């Protein structure tokens, strides 16, 4: 390494040798022999990145910095090396932000000194799920950005793996078939991450919104990365009425209800959303649409919920007039949802005030299948969006937007649903949000 990097490495070595052994102040037991096979791990960084791994004086634990010169270590994306469930996620007094993931079979991976944490206890992750960012948090980081990583085996069966000190339950990790951490003072240079996603969504999510003052917004989000690629573009003119619910039919057509007892339904035609957002004067379609929530499934069906009653309408034109909205089928009651979106034709997804995430397969009047994907933690979202392809976005009242990926959104299972970090941590102040269906696959 260069002289400056060598100085940092020397300082890290001396600090970690003396501090990590004792400073965390955790109770633990001596590592025992694993009774089951360790998980198939990949390096916890995006595919193709190269990292330096050092044991210093705390083998088999590893400290990781980005090659070739440590630049880019701080703030680097941290992803899960294998599927599992988050067992710990909190700010430790000495180690700073830390996460521990339970991979099953008694094995746990632990990450400390993080700049930020993107997952919560109980959350299910898949290999490649973003779980946080590398940092220098905590006194024992000594101000130097790096990831302290440990693989642990729960030898005493207490439901977690102790970490951060000599005699804890940490064991040697294996990444992409190669074992590391055999002894103190070992260094591995330019270790390449093979943490490459097998399934990745493709396409752009087109998201329309309404600001508190009635102006419209448009934002495009990369379905694979979660990066905003366009916008938010904001209209100069407001809608001219107080909106209650909104559904996106296609790239330039919205259906919006007004917050009036008569339930006025409007069609909003977008003229452009490129450099500025301009829309035609809203077209009044009819009364009686008192829905609290709306969602269009991309297959010709508009769903609405009012007072827990779910109805389905057939939309028979890209720019419908009232005569083009037919059907008005009563699906059922008891749909007391806080948010609603459509993940595909006749598939709905919603959250409850209790934090449940529920998927529905709608067959017709009085006929549907209900799948509870999560039983907690989703109550914080006030809007839920899906552009298709198993991609979900949850909007929090604090202005943040979080993204999720469901490898199979139609299997009725939540085990393949994983958090993918945030689109933005703040700035989304819209009171309504809706995504165009079927733009991501």
Short mmCIF file of C-alpha atoms in Angstrom, two decimals:
data_model
loop_
_atom_site.label_atom_id
_atom_site.label_comp_id
_atom_site.label_asym_id
_atom_site.label_seq_id
_atom_site.Cartn_x
_atom_site.Cartn_y
_atom_site.Cartn_z
CA UNK A 1 0.00 0.00 0.00
CA UNK A 2 1.05 3.64 -0.35
CA UNK A 3 2.75 5.28 2.64
CA UNK A 4 -0.44 7.07 3.69
CA UNK A 5 -2.50 3.92 3.39
CA UNK A 6 0.15 1.97 5.24
CA UNK A 7 -0.04 4.44 8.10
CA UNK A 8 -3.76 4.00 8.26
CA UNK A 9 -3.36 0.24 8.14
CA UNK A 10 -0.82 0.32 10.96
CA UNK A 11 -3.06 2.48 13.09
CA UNK A 12 -6.03 0.26 12.37
CA UNK A 13 -4.01 -2.79 13.27
CA UNK A 14 -2.89 -1.39 16.60
CA UNK A 15 -6.34 -0.09 17.48
CA UNK A 16 -8.21 -3.21 16.52
CA UNK A 17 -5.74 -5.47 18.29
CA UNK A 18 -6.25 -3.71 21.61
CA UNK A 19 -9.82 -2.47 21.41
CA UNK A 20 -11.86 -5.14 19.66
CA UNK A 21 -10.76 -7.77 22.12
CA UNK A 22 -12.37 -6.14 25.14
CA UNK A 23 -14.11 -2.85 24.49
CA UNK A 24 -17.47 -4.10 23.27
CA UNK A 25 -18.23 -5.44 26.73
CA UNK A 26 -20.39 -8.34 25.60
CA UNK A 27 -20.94 -11.67 27.27
CA UNK A 28 -20.08 -14.72 25.18
CA UNK A 29 -18.70 -18.19 25.06
CA UNK A 30 -15.79 -19.88 23.40
CA UNK A 31 -16.45 -20.84 19.81
CA UNK A 32 -17.55 -24.44 19.43
CA UNK A 33 -17.49 -26.70 16.42
CA UNK A 34 -20.25 -26.09 13.91
CA UNK A 35 -22.82 -28.86 13.69
CA UNK A 36 -24.19 -27.87 10.28
CA UNK A 37 -22.73 -26.56 7.05
CA UNK A 38 -22.00 -22.85 6.94
CA UNK A 39 -24.05 -20.73 4.52
CA UNK A 40 -22.78 -20.19 1.00
CA UNK A 41 -21.50 -16.63 1.38
CA UNK A 42 -20.45 -14.06 -1.17
CA UNK A 43 -18.55 -10.88 -0.33
CA UNK A 44 -21.04 -8.31 1.07
CA UNK A 45 -20.42 -5.79 -1.69
CA UNK A 46 -21.85 -5.29 -5.20
CA UNK A 47 -20.73 -7.58 -7.99
CA UNK A 48 -17.25 -6.91 -9.38
CA UNK A 49 -15.96 -4.64 -6.61
CA UNK A 50 -12.54 -5.43 -5.15
CA UNK A 51 -11.77 -5.22 -1.44
CA UNK A 52 -8.81 -5.79 0.87
CA UNK A 53 -9.38 -8.19 3.78
CA UNK A 54 -7.25 -8.15 6.95
CA UNK A 55 -7.39 -10.18 10.16
CA UNK A 56 -4.96 -7.94 12.06
CA UNK A 57 -4.97 -9.34 15.60
CA UNK A 58 -8.58 -10.51 15.72
CA UNK A 59 -8.79 -13.58 13.45
CA UNK A 60 -11.11 -14.98 12.24
CA UNK A 61 -12.85 -11.57 12.12
CA UNK A 62 -12.04 -9.47 9.06
CA UNK A 63 -11.64 -5.75 8.43
CA UNK A 64 -12.45 -4.72 4.87
CA UNK A 65 -11.44 -1.61 2.90
CA UNK A 66 -11.97 -0.87 -0.76
CA UNK A 67 -9.16 -1.43 -3.23
CA UNK A 68 -6.86 -0.13 -4.46
CA UNK A 69 -6.32 2.75 -2.03
CA UNK A 70 -9.26 2.67 0.41
CA UNK A 71 -10.98 5.58 -1.36
CA UNK A 72 -14.68 4.91 -1.63
CA UNK A 73 -14.78 2.80 1.51
CA UNK A 74 -16.83 5.31 3.47
CA UNK A 75 -20.43 5.22 2.27
CA UNK A 76 -19.90 2.09 0.17
CA UNK A 77 -23.01 -0.01 -0.38
CA UNK A 78 -23.24 -3.04 1.90
CA UNK A 79 -25.33 -5.97 0.71
CA UNK A 80 -26.33 -9.28 2.25
CA UNK A 81 -23.87 -12.11 1.48
CA UNK A 82 -26.66 -14.72 1.69
CA UNK A 83 -30.37 -14.93 2.43
CA UNK A 84 -31.51 -14.61 6.02
CA UNK A 85 -33.47 -12.64 8.61
CA UNK A 86 -32.20 -9.56 10.44
CA UNK A 87 -31.49 -10.55 14.05
CA UNK A 88 -29.99 -7.28 15.34
CA UNK A 89 -29.97 -3.74 14.01
CA UNK A 90 -29.05 -0.93 16.40
CA UNK A 91 -26.42 1.59 17.45
CA UNK A 92 -23.92 0.02 19.87
CA UNK A 93 -22.10 2.16 22.40
CA UNK A 94 -18.60 1.32 21.10
CA UNK A 95 -19.13 -0.46 17.78
CA UNK A 96 -21.55 2.14 16.41
CA UNK A 97 -24.20 1.12 13.91
CA UNK A 98 -24.30 -2.66 13.66
CA UNK A 99 -26.37 -5.35 11.98
CA UNK A 100 -26.53 -9.09 12.54
CA UNK A 101 -28.25 -11.48 10.12
CA UNK A 102 -29.46 -14.98 10.96
CA UNK A 103 -28.76 -17.25 7.98
CA UNK A 104 -30.18 -20.39 9.53
CA UNK A 105 -28.45 -23.49 10.82
CA UNK A 106 -26.98 -21.52 13.71
CA UNK A 107 -24.93 -19.18 11.51
CA UNK A 108 -24.95 -15.38 11.77
CA UNK A 109 -23.04 -12.60 10.01
CA UNK A 110 -22.26 -9.38 11.87
CA UNK A 111 -21.36 -5.95 10.46
CA UNK A 112 -20.15 -3.02 12.57
CA UNK A 113 -19.06 0.65 12.25
CA UNK A 114 -21.76 1.27 9.64
CA UNK A 115 -22.55 4.73 8.34
CA UNK A 116 -26.22 3.77 8.07
CA UNK A 117 -28.56 0.80 8.46
CA UNK A 118 -31.24 0.05 5.87
CA UNK A 119 -32.91 -2.96 7.53
CA UNK A 120 -34.81 -3.59 10.76
CA UNK A 121 -35.04 -6.56 13.12
CA UNK A 122 -37.25 -9.27 11.68
CA UNK A 123 -36.85 -8.15 8.08
CA UNK A 124 -36.15 -10.87 5.54
CA UNK A 125 -33.26 -10.29 3.13
CA UNK A 126 -32.02 -12.07 0.05
CA UNK A 127 -28.46 -12.28 -1.21
CA UNK A 128 -27.74 -8.89 -2.73
CA UNK A 129 -30.25 -6.98 -0.60
CA UNK A 130 -28.84 -3.61 0.43
CA UNK A 131 -28.57 -3.63 4.23
CA UNK A 132 -26.55 -0.46 4.90
CA UNK A 133 -23.45 1.57 4.12
CA UNK A 134 -19.88 1.19 5.29
CA UNK A 135 -18.69 3.84 7.72
CA UNK A 136 -16.56 4.70 10.72
CA UNK A 137 -19.23 4.85 13.39
CA UNK A 138 -18.36 4.00 16.97
CA UNK A 139 -15.32 4.72 19.12
CA UNK A 140 -13.54 1.50 18.15
CA UNK A 141 -13.50 2.48 14.48
CA UNK A 142 -10.91 5.11 15.51
CA UNK A 143 -12.22 7.44 12.83
CA UNK A 144 -11.17 5.19 9.94
CA UNK A 145 -13.80 3.94 7.48
CA UNK A 146 -13.87 0.16 7.21
CA UNK A 147 -16.23 -2.77 7.58
CA UNK A 148 -15.61 -5.08 10.50
CA UNK A 149 -17.14 -8.41 9.49
CA UNK A 150 -17.68 -11.59 11.47
CA UNK A 151 -19.27 -14.95 10.72
CA UNK A 152 -20.50 -16.52 13.92
CA UNK A 153 -21.91 -19.88 14.98
CA UNK A 154 -24.41 -20.00 17.82
CA UNK A 155 -22.61 -22.67 19.84
CA UNK A 156 -24.58 -22.06 23.04
CA UNK A 157 -27.95 -22.01 21.27
CA UNK A 158 -29.12 -18.67 22.66
CA UNK A 159 -30.46 -17.47 19.32
CA UNK A 160 -27.56 -15.20 18.27
CA UNK A 161 -23.79 -15.27 17.81
CA UNK A 162 -21.62 -13.27 20.20
CA UNK A 163 -19.16 -10.98 18.47
CA UNK A 164 -16.44 -8.37 18.93
CA UNK A 165 -14.06 -10.02 21.41
CA UNK A 166 -11.62 -12.90 21.77
CA UNK A 167 -13.48 -16.05 22.72
CA UNK A 168 -16.72 -15.01 21.02
CA UNK A 169 -18.60 -17.36 18.73
CA UNK A 170 -16.97 -16.13 15.52
CA UNK A 171 -15.65 -18.65 12.98
CA UNK A 172 -13.76 -18.51 9.70
CA UNK A 173 -15.86 -17.21 6.80
CA UNK A 174 -15.82 -18.58 3.28
CA UNK A 175 -16.60 -16.27 0.34
CA UNK A 176 -17.18 -17.75 -3.12
CA UNK A 177 -15.64 -21.02 -1.95
CA UNK A 178 -12.45 -19.50 -0.50
CA UNK A 179 -11.88 -19.54 3.27
CA UNK A 180 -10.42 -16.49 5.05
CA UNK A 181 -9.47 -15.58 8.60
CA UNK A 182 -7.23 -18.55 9.37
CA UNK A 183 -4.83 -16.62 11.62
CA UNK A 184 -3.79 -13.17 12.81
CA UNK A 185 -1.73 -10.92 10.58
CA UNK A 186 -3.15 -12.19 7.30
CA UNK A 187 -3.98 -9.96 4.31
CA UNK A 188 -5.83 -10.75 1.10
CA UNK A 189 -5.59 -8.15 -1.65
CA UNK A 190 -8.08 -7.38 -4.41
CA UNK A 191 -10.70 -9.94 -3.41
CA UNK A 192 -13.43 -9.64 -6.04
CA UNK A 193 -17.09 -9.77 -5.07
CA UNK A 194 -19.15 -12.40 -6.86
CA UNK A 195 -22.31 -11.21 -5.15
CA UNK A 196 -24.10 -10.93 -8.45
CA UNK A 197 -27.88 -10.87 -8.63
CA UNK A 198 -29.53 -13.74 -10.44
CA UNK A 199 -32.81 -11.90 -10.87
CA UNK A 200 -32.94 -8.17 -11.47
CA UNK A 201 -35.93 -6.08 -12.50
CA UNK A 202 -35.72 -4.06 -15.68
CA UNK A 203 -37.41 -0.85 -16.73
CA UNK A 204 -38.29 2.55 -15.33
CA UNK A 205 -40.97 3.25 -12.77
CA UNK A 206 -43.10 6.24 -13.74
CA UNK A 207 -44.48 7.87 -10.61
CA UNK A 208 -47.01 10.68 -10.49
CA UNK A 209 -47.80 12.61 -7.34
CA UNK A 210 -49.79 15.51 -5.95
CA UNK A 211 -48.23 18.11 -3.67
CA UNK A 212 -50.13 19.67 -0.74
CA UNK A 213 -50.87 22.75 -2.87
CA UNK A 214 -52.43 20.66 -5.65
CA UNK A 215 -49.55 20.75 -8.13
CA UNK A 216 -48.63 17.53 -9.93
CA UNK A 217 -45.20 15.86 -9.90
CA UNK A 218 -43.53 13.27 -12.10
CA UNK A 219 -40.52 11.13 -11.19
CA UNK A 220 -38.79 8.26 -13.01
CA UNK A 221 -36.96 5.59 -10.98
CA UNK A 222 -34.67 2.85 -12.28
CA UNK A 223 -36.41 -0.41 -11.34
CA UNK A 224 -33.12 -2.24 -10.83
CA UNK A 225 -31.06 0.28 -8.87
CA UNK A 226 -33.65 2.53 -7.25
CA UNK A 227 -31.91 5.61 -8.62
CA UNK A 228 -34.04 8.54 -9.72
CA UNK A 229 -33.38 9.08 -13.43
CA UNK A 230 -35.75 12.00 -13.98
CA UNK A 231 -37.46 14.56 -11.79
CA UNK A 232 -39.21 15.31 -9.74
CA UNK A 233 -40.71 17.57 -12.38
CA UNK A 234 -43.40 19.84 -10.90
CA UNK A 235 -46.32 21.49 -12.65
CA UNK A 236 -46.83 25.23 -12.42
CA UNK A 237 -50.61 24.87 -12.20
CA UNK A 238 -52.55 23.07 -9.44
CA UNK A 239 -55.33 20.59 -10.15
CA UNK A 240 -58.00 23.08 -9.12
CA UNK A 241 -59.72 20.72 -6.68
CA UNK A 242 -58.73 18.84 -3.51
CA UNK A 243 -57.76 15.29 -4.54
CA UNK A 244 -58.59 12.22 -2.47
CA UNK A 245 -57.33 9.22 -4.44
CA UNK A 246 -55.40 8.71 -7.67
CA UNK A 247 -54.61 5.95 -10.15
CA UNK A 248 -52.26 6.07 -13.15
CA UNK A 249 -53.76 4.51 -16.29
CA UNK A 250 -50.83 5.04 -18.64
CA UNK A 251 -47.90 7.36 -19.26
CA UNK A 252 -50.11 10.41 -19.79
CA UNK A 253 -53.46 9.67 -18.16
CA UNK A 254 -54.52 9.85 -14.51
CA UNK A 255 -57.81 9.22 -12.77
CA UNK A 256 -58.29 11.36 -9.66
CA UNK A 257 -61.20 11.63 -7.24
CA UNK A 258 -62.06 14.80 -5.34
CA UNK A 259 -62.45 15.07 -1.59
CA UNK A 260 -66.14 15.96 -1.79
CA UNK A 261 -69.24 14.08 -0.54
CA UNK A 262 -70.41 13.64 -4.14
CA UNK A 263 -67.24 11.72 -5.08
CA UNK A 264 -66.35 13.55 -8.30
CA UNK A 265 -64.07 11.61 -10.66
CA UNK A 266 -61.72 13.45 -13.01
CA UNK A 267 -59.45 12.42 -15.85
CA UNK A 268 -56.17 14.32 -16.02
CA UNK A 269 -54.33 14.27 -19.36
CA UNK A 270 -50.60 14.96 -19.21
CA UNK A 271 -49.30 16.99 -22.11
CA UNK A 272 -45.59 16.66 -21.20
CA UNK A 273 -43.49 15.52 -18.26
CA UNK A 274 -40.07 15.92 -19.79
CA UNK A 275 -38.56 19.28 -18.86
CA UNK A 276 -41.73 20.54 -17.22
CA UNK A 277 -45.03 18.99 -16.27
CA UNK A 278 -47.98 20.43 -18.15
CA UNK A 279 -51.48 18.96 -18.07
CA UNK A 280 -54.78 19.80 -19.71
CA UNK A 281 -57.65 21.11 -17.57
CA UNK A 282 -59.06 18.10 -15.66
CA UNK A 283 -62.05 16.45 -17.36
CA UNK A 284 -64.98 15.79 -15.06
CA UNK A 285 -66.31 12.26 -15.64
CA UNK A 286 -69.00 11.67 -13.04
CA UNK A 287 -70.12 11.46 -9.42
CA UNK A 288 -70.31 8.60 -6.95
CA UNK A 289 -66.61 7.71 -6.76
CA UNK A 290 -66.14 8.19 -3.02
CA UNK A 291 -63.15 5.85 -2.83
CA UNK A 292 -60.43 6.42 -0.27
CA UNK A 293 -57.97 4.37 -2.36
CA UNK A 294 -57.62 3.69 -6.09
CA UNK A 295 -55.37 1.34 -8.08
CA UNK A 296 -55.22 0.43 -11.76
CA UNK A 297 -53.86 -3.05 -12.54
CA UNK A 298 -52.65 -2.46 -16.11
CA UNK A 299 -55.04 -5.11 -17.42
CA UNK A 300 -58.12 -2.92 -17.83
CA UNK A 301 -59.34 -3.04 -14.22
CA UNK A 302 -59.66 -0.12 -11.83
CA UNK A 303 -60.02 -1.01 -8.15
CA UNK A 304 -61.40 1.29 -5.48
CA UNK A 305 -61.97 1.00 -1.74
CA UNK A 306 -64.51 3.08 0.20
CA UNK A 307 -65.26 2.29 3.86
CA UNK A 308 -63.62 -1.12 3.52
CA UNK A 309 -65.66 -2.12 0.45
CA UNK A 310 -63.67 -3.15 -2.62
CA UNK A 311 -65.12 -2.56 -6.10
CA UNK A 312 -63.77 -3.28 -9.57
CA UNK A 313 -64.47 -1.26 -12.71
CA UNK A 314 -63.61 -2.06 -16.30
CA UNK A 315 -61.74 0.73 -18.08
CA UNK A 316 -62.21 0.31 -21.82
CA UNK A 317 -60.22 3.22 -23.26
CA UNK A 318 -56.83 4.85 -22.81
CA UNK A 319 -58.58 8.22 -22.40
CA UNK A 320 -61.88 7.10 -20.90
CA UNK A 321 -65.09 9.05 -20.71
CA UNK A 322 -67.71 7.95 -18.21
CA UNK A 323 -69.27 5.47 -20.66
CA UNK A 324 -65.90 3.70 -20.93
CA UNK A 325 -65.85 2.91 -17.18
CA UNK A 326 -68.20 -0.02 -16.70
CA UNK A 327 -68.78 -3.02 -14.46
CA UNK A 328 -68.89 -1.64 -10.92
CA UNK A 329 -68.45 -5.14 -9.50
CA UNK A 330 -68.69 -5.52 -5.73
CA UNK A 331 -65.76 -7.74 -4.78
CA UNK A 332 -66.31 -7.74 -1.03
CA UNK A 333 -66.10 -5.93 2.28
CA UNK A 334 -63.57 -5.95 5.09
CA UNK A 335 -60.77 -4.44 3.00
CA UNK A 336 -59.67 -2.06 5.76
CA UNK A 337 -56.41 -1.12 4.11
CA UNK A 338 -54.23 1.91 4.71
CA UNK A 339 -52.56 1.73 1.28
CA UNK A 340 -53.38 0.05 -2.02
CA UNK A 341 -51.53 -0.72 -5.24
CA UNK A 342 -51.74 -3.30 -8.04
CA UNK A 343 -48.85 -5.66 -8.79
CA UNK A 344 -50.39 -7.08 -11.96
CA UNK A 345 -53.75 -7.87 -13.58
CA UNK A 346 -56.21 -8.72 -10.77
CA UNK A 347 -53.43 -8.74 -8.16
CA UNK A 348 -53.58 -6.17 -5.37
CA UNK A 349 -51.16 -5.31 -2.59
CA UNK A 350 -51.93 -3.28 0.49
CA UNK A 351 -50.92 -2.49 4.03
CA UNK A 352 -52.90 -2.12 7.23
CA UNK A 353 -52.60 0.20 10.21
CA UNK A 354 -51.32 -2.81 12.18
CA UNK A 355 -48.33 -3.22 9.86
CA UNK A 356 -49.55 -6.15 7.77
CA UNK A 357 -48.56 -6.48 4.11
CA UNK A 358 -51.28 -8.36 2.24
CA UNK A 359 -51.51 -9.62 -1.34
CA UNK A 360 -54.87 -10.37 -2.95
CA UNK A 361 -55.69 -12.41 -6.05
CA UNK A 362 -59.08 -11.17 -7.25
CA UNK A 363 -61.26 -13.72 -9.09
CA UNK A 364 -64.56 -11.85 -9.21
CA UNK A 365 -67.57 -10.86 -7.17
CA UNK A 366 -67.22 -12.30 -3.69
CA UNK A 367 -64.18 -14.35 -4.71
CA UNK A 368 -60.57 -13.66 -3.86
CA UNK A 369 -57.50 -15.22 -2.26
CA UNK A 370 -55.68 -13.43 0.56
CA UNK A 371 -51.96 -13.87 1.30
CA UNK A 372 -50.37 -12.21 4.30
CA UNK A 373 -46.75 -11.52 3.34
CA UNK A 374 -45.75 -9.65 6.51
CA UNK A 375 -47.37 -9.32 9.92
CA UNK A 376 -45.52 -6.23 11.17
CA UNK A 377 -43.35 -3.17 10.32
CA UNK A 378 -45.34 -1.91 7.29
CA UNK A 379 -47.64 0.43 9.21
CA UNK A 380 -45.27 3.36 8.71
CA UNK A 381 -46.05 3.75 5.03
CA UNK A 382 -48.82 6.07 3.88
CA UNK A 383 -48.50 5.17 0.18
CA UNK A 384 -47.58 1.91 -1.54
CA UNK A 385 -46.65 1.75 -5.24
CA UNK A 386 -45.78 -0.97 -7.72
CA UNK A 387 -44.65 -0.44 -11.33
CA UNK A 388 -44.67 -4.22 -11.86
CA UNK A 389 -41.90 -6.79 -11.94
CA UNK A 390 -42.10 -7.43 -8.20
CA UNK A 391 -40.83 -3.93 -7.39
CA UNK A 392 -42.56 -2.13 -4.53
CA UNK A 393 -42.06 1.38 -3.15
CA UNK A 394 -43.22 2.47 0.27
CA UNK A 395 -43.57 6.17 1.08
CA UNK A 396 -43.14 7.33 4.66
CA UNK A 397 -44.66 10.57 6.00
CA UNK A 398 -41.14 11.83 6.74
CA UNK A 399 -40.60 12.13 2.98
CA UNK A 400 -38.53 9.00 2.49
CA UNK A 401 -39.23 6.36 -0.17
CA UNK A 402 -38.11 2.77 0.41
CA UNK A 403 -37.88 0.07 -2.20
CA UNK A 404 -38.48 -3.68 -2.07
CA UNK A 405 -38.14 -6.56 -4.47
CA UNK A 406 -40.42 -9.62 -4.54
CA UNK A 407 -38.78 -12.29 -6.69
CA UNK A 408 -42.20 -13.85 -7.33
CA UNK A 409 -45.03 -11.43 -6.55
CA UNK A 410 -47.67 -14.04 -7.37
CA UNK A 411 -46.59 -16.95 -5.16
CA UNK A 412 -48.39 -15.70 -2.07
CA UNK A 413 -45.18 -16.04 -0.07
CA UNK A 414 -43.10 -13.40 1.71
CA UNK A 415 -39.81 -15.29 1.97
CA UNK A 416 -38.62 -13.95 -1.39
CA UNK A 417 -39.48 -10.34 -0.53
CA UNK A 418 -36.45 -8.26 0.44
CA UNK A 419 -35.64 -4.66 1.22
CA UNK A 420 -33.46 -2.86 -1.31
CA UNK A 421 -32.67 0.34 0.56
CA UNK A 422 -34.05 3.80 -0.05
CA UNK A 423 -34.76 5.76 -3.21
CA UNK A 424 -34.44 8.96 -1.19
CA UNK A 425 -34.21 9.54 2.55
CA UNK A 426 -36.28 12.72 2.31
CA UNK A 427 -37.87 15.17 -0.10
CA UNK A 428 -41.01 13.30 -1.16
CA UNK A 429 -43.67 15.64 0.22
CA UNK A 430 -46.52 14.48 -2.01
CA UNK A 431 -49.90 13.77 -0.41
CA UNK A 432 -50.79 11.28 -3.18
CA UNK A 433 -48.55 8.97 -5.21
CA UNK A 434 -49.29 6.50 -7.99
CA UNK A 435 -47.12 4.43 -10.33
CA UNK A 436 -47.93 3.52 -13.91
CA UNK A 437 -48.43 -0.26 -14.00
CA UNK A 438 -46.32 -2.74 -15.97
CA UNK A 439 -43.36 -0.45 -16.74
CA UNK A 440 -40.94 -2.72 -14.84
CA UNK A 441 -40.56 -6.43 -15.53
#
